[in-house]
mmCIF file of N, CA and C in Angstrom:
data_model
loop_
_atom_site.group_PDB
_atom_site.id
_atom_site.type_symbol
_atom_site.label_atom_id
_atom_site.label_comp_id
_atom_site.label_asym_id
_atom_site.label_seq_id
_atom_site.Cartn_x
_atom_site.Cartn_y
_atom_site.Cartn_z
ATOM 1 N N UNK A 1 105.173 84.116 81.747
ATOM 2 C CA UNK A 1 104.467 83.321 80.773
ATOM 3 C C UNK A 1 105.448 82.655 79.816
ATOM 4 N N UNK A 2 106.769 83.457 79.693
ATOM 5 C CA UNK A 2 107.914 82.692 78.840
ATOM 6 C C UNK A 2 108.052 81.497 79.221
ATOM 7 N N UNK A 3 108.293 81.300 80.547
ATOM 8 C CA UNK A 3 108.917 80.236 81.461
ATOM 9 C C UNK A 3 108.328 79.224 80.960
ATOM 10 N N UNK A 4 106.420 79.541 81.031
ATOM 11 C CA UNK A 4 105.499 78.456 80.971
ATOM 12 C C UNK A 4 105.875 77.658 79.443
ATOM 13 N N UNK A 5 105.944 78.796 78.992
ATOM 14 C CA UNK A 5 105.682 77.982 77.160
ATOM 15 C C UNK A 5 106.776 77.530 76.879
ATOM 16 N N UNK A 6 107.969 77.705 77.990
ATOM 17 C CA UNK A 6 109.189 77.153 77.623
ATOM 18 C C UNK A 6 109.323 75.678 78.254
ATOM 19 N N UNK A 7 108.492 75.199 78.834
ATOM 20 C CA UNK A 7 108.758 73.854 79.949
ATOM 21 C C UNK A 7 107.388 73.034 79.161
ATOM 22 N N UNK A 8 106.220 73.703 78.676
ATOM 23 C CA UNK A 8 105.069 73.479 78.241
ATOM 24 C C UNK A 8 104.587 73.904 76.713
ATOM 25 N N UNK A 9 105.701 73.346 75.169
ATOM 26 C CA UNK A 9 105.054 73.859 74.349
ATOM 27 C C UNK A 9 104.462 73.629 73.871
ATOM 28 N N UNK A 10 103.805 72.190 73.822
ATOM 29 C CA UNK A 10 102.969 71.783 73.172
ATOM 30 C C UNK A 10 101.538 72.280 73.637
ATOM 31 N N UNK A 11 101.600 72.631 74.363
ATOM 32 C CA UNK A 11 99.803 73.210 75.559
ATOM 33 C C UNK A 11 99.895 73.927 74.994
ATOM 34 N N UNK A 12 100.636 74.792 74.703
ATOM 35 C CA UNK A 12 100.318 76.851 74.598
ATOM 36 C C UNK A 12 100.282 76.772 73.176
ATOM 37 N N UNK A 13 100.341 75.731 72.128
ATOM 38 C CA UNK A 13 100.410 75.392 70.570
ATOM 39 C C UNK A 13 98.797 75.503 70.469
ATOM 40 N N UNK A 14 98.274 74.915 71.599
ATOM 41 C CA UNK A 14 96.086 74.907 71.457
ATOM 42 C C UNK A 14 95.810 76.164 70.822
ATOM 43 N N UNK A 15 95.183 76.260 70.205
ATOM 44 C CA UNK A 15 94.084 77.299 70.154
ATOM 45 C C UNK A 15 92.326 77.145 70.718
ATOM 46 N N UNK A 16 91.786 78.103 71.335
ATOM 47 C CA UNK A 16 90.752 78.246 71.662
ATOM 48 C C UNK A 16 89.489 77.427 70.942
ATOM 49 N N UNK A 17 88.953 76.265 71.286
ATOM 50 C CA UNK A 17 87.974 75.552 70.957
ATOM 51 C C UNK A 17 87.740 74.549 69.871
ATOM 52 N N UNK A 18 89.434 74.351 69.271
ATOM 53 C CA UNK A 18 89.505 73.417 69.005
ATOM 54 C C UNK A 18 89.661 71.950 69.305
ATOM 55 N N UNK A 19 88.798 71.230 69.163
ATOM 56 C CA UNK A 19 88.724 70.020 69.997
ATOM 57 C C UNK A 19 89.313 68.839 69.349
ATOM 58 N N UNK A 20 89.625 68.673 68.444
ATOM 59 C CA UNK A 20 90.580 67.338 68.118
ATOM 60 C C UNK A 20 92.139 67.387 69.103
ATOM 61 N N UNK A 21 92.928 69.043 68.272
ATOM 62 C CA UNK A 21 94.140 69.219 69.382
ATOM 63 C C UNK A 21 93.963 68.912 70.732
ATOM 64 N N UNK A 22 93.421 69.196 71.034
ATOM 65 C CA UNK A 22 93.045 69.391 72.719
ATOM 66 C C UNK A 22 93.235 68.261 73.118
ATOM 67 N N UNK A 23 92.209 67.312 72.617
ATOM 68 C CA UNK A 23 91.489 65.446 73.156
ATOM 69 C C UNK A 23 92.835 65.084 72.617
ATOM 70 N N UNK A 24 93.770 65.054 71.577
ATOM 71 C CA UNK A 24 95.092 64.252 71.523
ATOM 72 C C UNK A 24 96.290 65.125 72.572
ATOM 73 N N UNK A 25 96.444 65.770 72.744
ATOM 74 C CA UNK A 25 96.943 66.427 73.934
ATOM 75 C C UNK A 25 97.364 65.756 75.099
ATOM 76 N N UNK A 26 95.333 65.870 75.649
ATOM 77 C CA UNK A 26 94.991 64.626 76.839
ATOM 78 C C UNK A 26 95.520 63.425 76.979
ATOM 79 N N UNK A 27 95.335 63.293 75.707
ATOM 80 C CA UNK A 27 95.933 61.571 75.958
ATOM 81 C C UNK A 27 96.923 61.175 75.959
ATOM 82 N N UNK A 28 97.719 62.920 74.999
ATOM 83 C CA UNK A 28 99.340 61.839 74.970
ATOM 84 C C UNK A 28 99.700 62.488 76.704
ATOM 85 N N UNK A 29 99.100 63.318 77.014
ATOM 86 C CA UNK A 29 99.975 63.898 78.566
ATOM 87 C C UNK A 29 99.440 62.374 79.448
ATOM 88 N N UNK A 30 98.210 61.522 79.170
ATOM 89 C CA UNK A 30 97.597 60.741 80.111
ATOM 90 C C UNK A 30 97.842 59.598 80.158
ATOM 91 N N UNK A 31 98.817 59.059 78.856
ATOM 92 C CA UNK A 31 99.368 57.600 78.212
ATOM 93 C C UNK A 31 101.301 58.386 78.593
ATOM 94 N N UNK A 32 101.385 59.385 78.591
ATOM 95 C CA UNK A 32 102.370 58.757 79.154
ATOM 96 C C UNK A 32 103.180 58.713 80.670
ATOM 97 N N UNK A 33 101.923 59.809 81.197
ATOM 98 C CA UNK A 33 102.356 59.596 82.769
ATOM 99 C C UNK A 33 101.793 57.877 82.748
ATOM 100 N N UNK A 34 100.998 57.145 82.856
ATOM 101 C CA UNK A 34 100.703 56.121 82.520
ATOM 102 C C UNK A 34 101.690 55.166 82.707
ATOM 103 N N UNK A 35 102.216 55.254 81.216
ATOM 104 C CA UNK A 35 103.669 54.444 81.014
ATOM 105 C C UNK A 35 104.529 54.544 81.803
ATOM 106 N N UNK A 36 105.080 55.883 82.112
ATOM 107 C CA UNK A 36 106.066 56.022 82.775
ATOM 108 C C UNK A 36 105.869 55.583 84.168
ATOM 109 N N UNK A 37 104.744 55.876 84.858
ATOM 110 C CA UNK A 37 104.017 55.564 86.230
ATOM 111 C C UNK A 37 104.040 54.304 86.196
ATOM 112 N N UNK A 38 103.947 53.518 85.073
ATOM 113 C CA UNK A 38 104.207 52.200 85.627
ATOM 114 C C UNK A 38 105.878 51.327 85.291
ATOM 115 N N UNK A 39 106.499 52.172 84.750
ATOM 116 C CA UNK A 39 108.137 52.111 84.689
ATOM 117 C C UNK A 39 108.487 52.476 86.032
ATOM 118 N N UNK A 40 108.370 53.583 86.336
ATOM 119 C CA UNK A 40 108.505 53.901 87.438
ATOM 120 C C UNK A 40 108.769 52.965 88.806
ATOM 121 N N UNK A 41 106.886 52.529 88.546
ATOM 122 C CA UNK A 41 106.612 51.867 89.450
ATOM 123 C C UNK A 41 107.827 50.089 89.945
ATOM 124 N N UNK A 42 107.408 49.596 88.994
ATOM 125 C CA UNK A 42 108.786 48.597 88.727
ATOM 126 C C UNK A 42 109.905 48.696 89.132
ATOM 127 N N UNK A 43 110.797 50.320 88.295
ATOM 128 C CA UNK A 43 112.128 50.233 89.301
ATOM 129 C C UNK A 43 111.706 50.790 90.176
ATOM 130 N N UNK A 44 111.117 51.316 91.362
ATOM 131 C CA UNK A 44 111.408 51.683 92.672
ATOM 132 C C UNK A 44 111.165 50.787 93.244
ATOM 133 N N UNK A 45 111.015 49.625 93.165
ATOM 134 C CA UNK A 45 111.158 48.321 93.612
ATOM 135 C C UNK A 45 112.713 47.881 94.202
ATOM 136 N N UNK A 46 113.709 48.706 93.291
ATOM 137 C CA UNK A 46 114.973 48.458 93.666
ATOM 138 C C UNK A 46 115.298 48.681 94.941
ATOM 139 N N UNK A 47 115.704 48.442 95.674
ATOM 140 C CA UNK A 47 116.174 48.600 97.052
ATOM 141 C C UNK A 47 116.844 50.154 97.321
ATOM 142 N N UNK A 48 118.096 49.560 96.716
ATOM 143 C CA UNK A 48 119.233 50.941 96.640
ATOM 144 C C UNK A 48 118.761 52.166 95.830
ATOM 145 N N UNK A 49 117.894 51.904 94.889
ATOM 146 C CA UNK A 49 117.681 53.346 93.950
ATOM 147 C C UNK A 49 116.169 53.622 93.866
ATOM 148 N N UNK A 50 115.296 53.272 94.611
ATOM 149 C CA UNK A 50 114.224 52.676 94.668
ATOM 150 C C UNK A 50 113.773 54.062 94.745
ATOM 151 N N UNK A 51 114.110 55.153 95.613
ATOM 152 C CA UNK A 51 113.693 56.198 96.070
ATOM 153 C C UNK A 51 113.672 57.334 94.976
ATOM 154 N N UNK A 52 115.080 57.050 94.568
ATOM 155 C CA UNK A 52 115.020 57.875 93.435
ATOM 156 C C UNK A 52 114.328 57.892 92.308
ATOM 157 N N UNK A 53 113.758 57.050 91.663
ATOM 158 C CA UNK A 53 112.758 56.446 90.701
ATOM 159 C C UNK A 53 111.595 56.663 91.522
ATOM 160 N N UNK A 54 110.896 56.653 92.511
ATOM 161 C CA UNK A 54 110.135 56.953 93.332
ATOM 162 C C UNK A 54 110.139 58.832 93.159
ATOM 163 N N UNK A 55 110.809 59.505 93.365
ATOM 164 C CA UNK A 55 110.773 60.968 93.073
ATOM 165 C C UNK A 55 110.949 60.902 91.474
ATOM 166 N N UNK A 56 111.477 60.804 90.984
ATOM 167 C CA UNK A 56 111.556 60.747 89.647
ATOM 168 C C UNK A 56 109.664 60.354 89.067
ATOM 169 N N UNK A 57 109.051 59.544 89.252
ATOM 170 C CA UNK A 57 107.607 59.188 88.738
ATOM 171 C C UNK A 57 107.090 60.585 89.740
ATOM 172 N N UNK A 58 106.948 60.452 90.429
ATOM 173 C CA UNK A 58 106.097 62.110 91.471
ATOM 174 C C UNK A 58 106.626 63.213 90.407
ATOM 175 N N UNK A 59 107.431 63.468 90.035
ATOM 176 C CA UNK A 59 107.600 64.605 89.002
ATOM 177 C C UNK A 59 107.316 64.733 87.403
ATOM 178 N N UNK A 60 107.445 63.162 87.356
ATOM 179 C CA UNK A 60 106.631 63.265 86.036
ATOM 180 C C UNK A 60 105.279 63.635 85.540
ATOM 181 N N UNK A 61 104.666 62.606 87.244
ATOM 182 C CA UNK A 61 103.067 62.671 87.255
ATOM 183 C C UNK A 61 102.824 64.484 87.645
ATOM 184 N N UNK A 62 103.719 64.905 87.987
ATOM 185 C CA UNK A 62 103.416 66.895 88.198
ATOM 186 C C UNK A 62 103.668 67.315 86.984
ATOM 187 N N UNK A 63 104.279 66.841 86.157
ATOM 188 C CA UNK A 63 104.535 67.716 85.011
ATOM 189 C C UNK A 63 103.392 66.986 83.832
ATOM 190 N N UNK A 64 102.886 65.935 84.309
ATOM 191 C CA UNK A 64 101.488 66.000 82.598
ATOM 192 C C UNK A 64 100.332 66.513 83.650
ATOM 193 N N UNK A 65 100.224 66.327 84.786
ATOM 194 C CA UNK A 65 99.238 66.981 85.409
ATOM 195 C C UNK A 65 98.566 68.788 85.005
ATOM 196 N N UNK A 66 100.569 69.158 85.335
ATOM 197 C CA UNK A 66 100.288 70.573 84.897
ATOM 198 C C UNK A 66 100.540 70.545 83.565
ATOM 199 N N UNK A 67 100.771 70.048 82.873
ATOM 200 C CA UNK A 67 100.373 70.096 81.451
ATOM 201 C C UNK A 67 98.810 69.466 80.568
ATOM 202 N N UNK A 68 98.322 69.223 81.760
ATOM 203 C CA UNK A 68 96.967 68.816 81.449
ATOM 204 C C UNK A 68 96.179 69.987 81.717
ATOM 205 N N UNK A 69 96.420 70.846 82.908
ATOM 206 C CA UNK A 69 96.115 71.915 83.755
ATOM 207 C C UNK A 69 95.857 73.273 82.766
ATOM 208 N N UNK A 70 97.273 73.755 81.923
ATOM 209 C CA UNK A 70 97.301 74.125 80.923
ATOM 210 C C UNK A 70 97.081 74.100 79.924
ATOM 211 N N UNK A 71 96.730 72.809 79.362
ATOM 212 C CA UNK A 71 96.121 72.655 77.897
ATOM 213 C C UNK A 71 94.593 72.999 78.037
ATOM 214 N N UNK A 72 94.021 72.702 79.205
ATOM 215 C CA UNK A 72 92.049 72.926 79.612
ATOM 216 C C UNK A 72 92.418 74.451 79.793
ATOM 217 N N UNK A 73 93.388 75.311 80.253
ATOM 218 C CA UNK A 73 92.950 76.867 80.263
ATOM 219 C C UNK A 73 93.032 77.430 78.974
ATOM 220 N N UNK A 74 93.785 76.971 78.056
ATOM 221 C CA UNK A 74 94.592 77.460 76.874
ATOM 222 C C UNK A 74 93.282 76.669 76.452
ATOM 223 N N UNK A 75 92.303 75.930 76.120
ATOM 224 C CA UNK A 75 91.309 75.203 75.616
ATOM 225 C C UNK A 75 89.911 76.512 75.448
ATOM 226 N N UNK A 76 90.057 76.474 77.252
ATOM 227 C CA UNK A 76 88.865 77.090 77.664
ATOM 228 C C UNK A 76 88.980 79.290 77.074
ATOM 229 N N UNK A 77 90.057 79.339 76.449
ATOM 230 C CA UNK A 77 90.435 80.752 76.268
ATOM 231 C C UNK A 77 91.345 81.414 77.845
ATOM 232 N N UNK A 78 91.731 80.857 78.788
ATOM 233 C CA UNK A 78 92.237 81.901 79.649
ATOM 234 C C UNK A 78 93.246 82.615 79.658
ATOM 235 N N UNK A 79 94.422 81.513 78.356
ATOM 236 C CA UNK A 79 95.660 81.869 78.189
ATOM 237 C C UNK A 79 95.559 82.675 76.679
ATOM 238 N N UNK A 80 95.720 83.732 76.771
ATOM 239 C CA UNK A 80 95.907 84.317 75.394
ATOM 240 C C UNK A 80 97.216 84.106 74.695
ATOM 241 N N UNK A 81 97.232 84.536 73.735
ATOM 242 C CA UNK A 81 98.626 84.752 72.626
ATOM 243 C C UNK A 81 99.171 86.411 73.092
#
């Protein structure tokens, strides 16, 4: 659970049923895979580095995913303190 709150601290910051934290959370994990998904998208257009920016956006979009993943359990009570 260290690991988690160490890669993820802003999720495990929620407390249980508060809903303003939560809904700004969402959005900043959802505005900026977003952004970046479409940075992304642009340079992997490059020929030569195209791929790499190509894995590079796939890992971003895994990491607000699972930080979206985590903020709804830590929301819903599953993750305790």
């Amino acid at each position: 659970m260290d690991i988690l709150k160490k890669f993820w601290p802003s999720a495990f910051k929620l407390q249980k049923g508060e809903v303003r934290p939560f809904v700004i959370q969402l959005i900043i994990f959802v505005v900026v895979a977003a952004v970046l998904g479409v940075l992304m998208g642009f340079l992997g257009g490059i020929k030569i580095v195209g791929f790499i920016f190509a894995i590079l956006g796939t890992l971003i979009d895994l990491y607000c995913t699972a930080g979206i993943v985590f903020s709804i359990l830590r929301f819903v009570g599953v993750f305790k303190d």
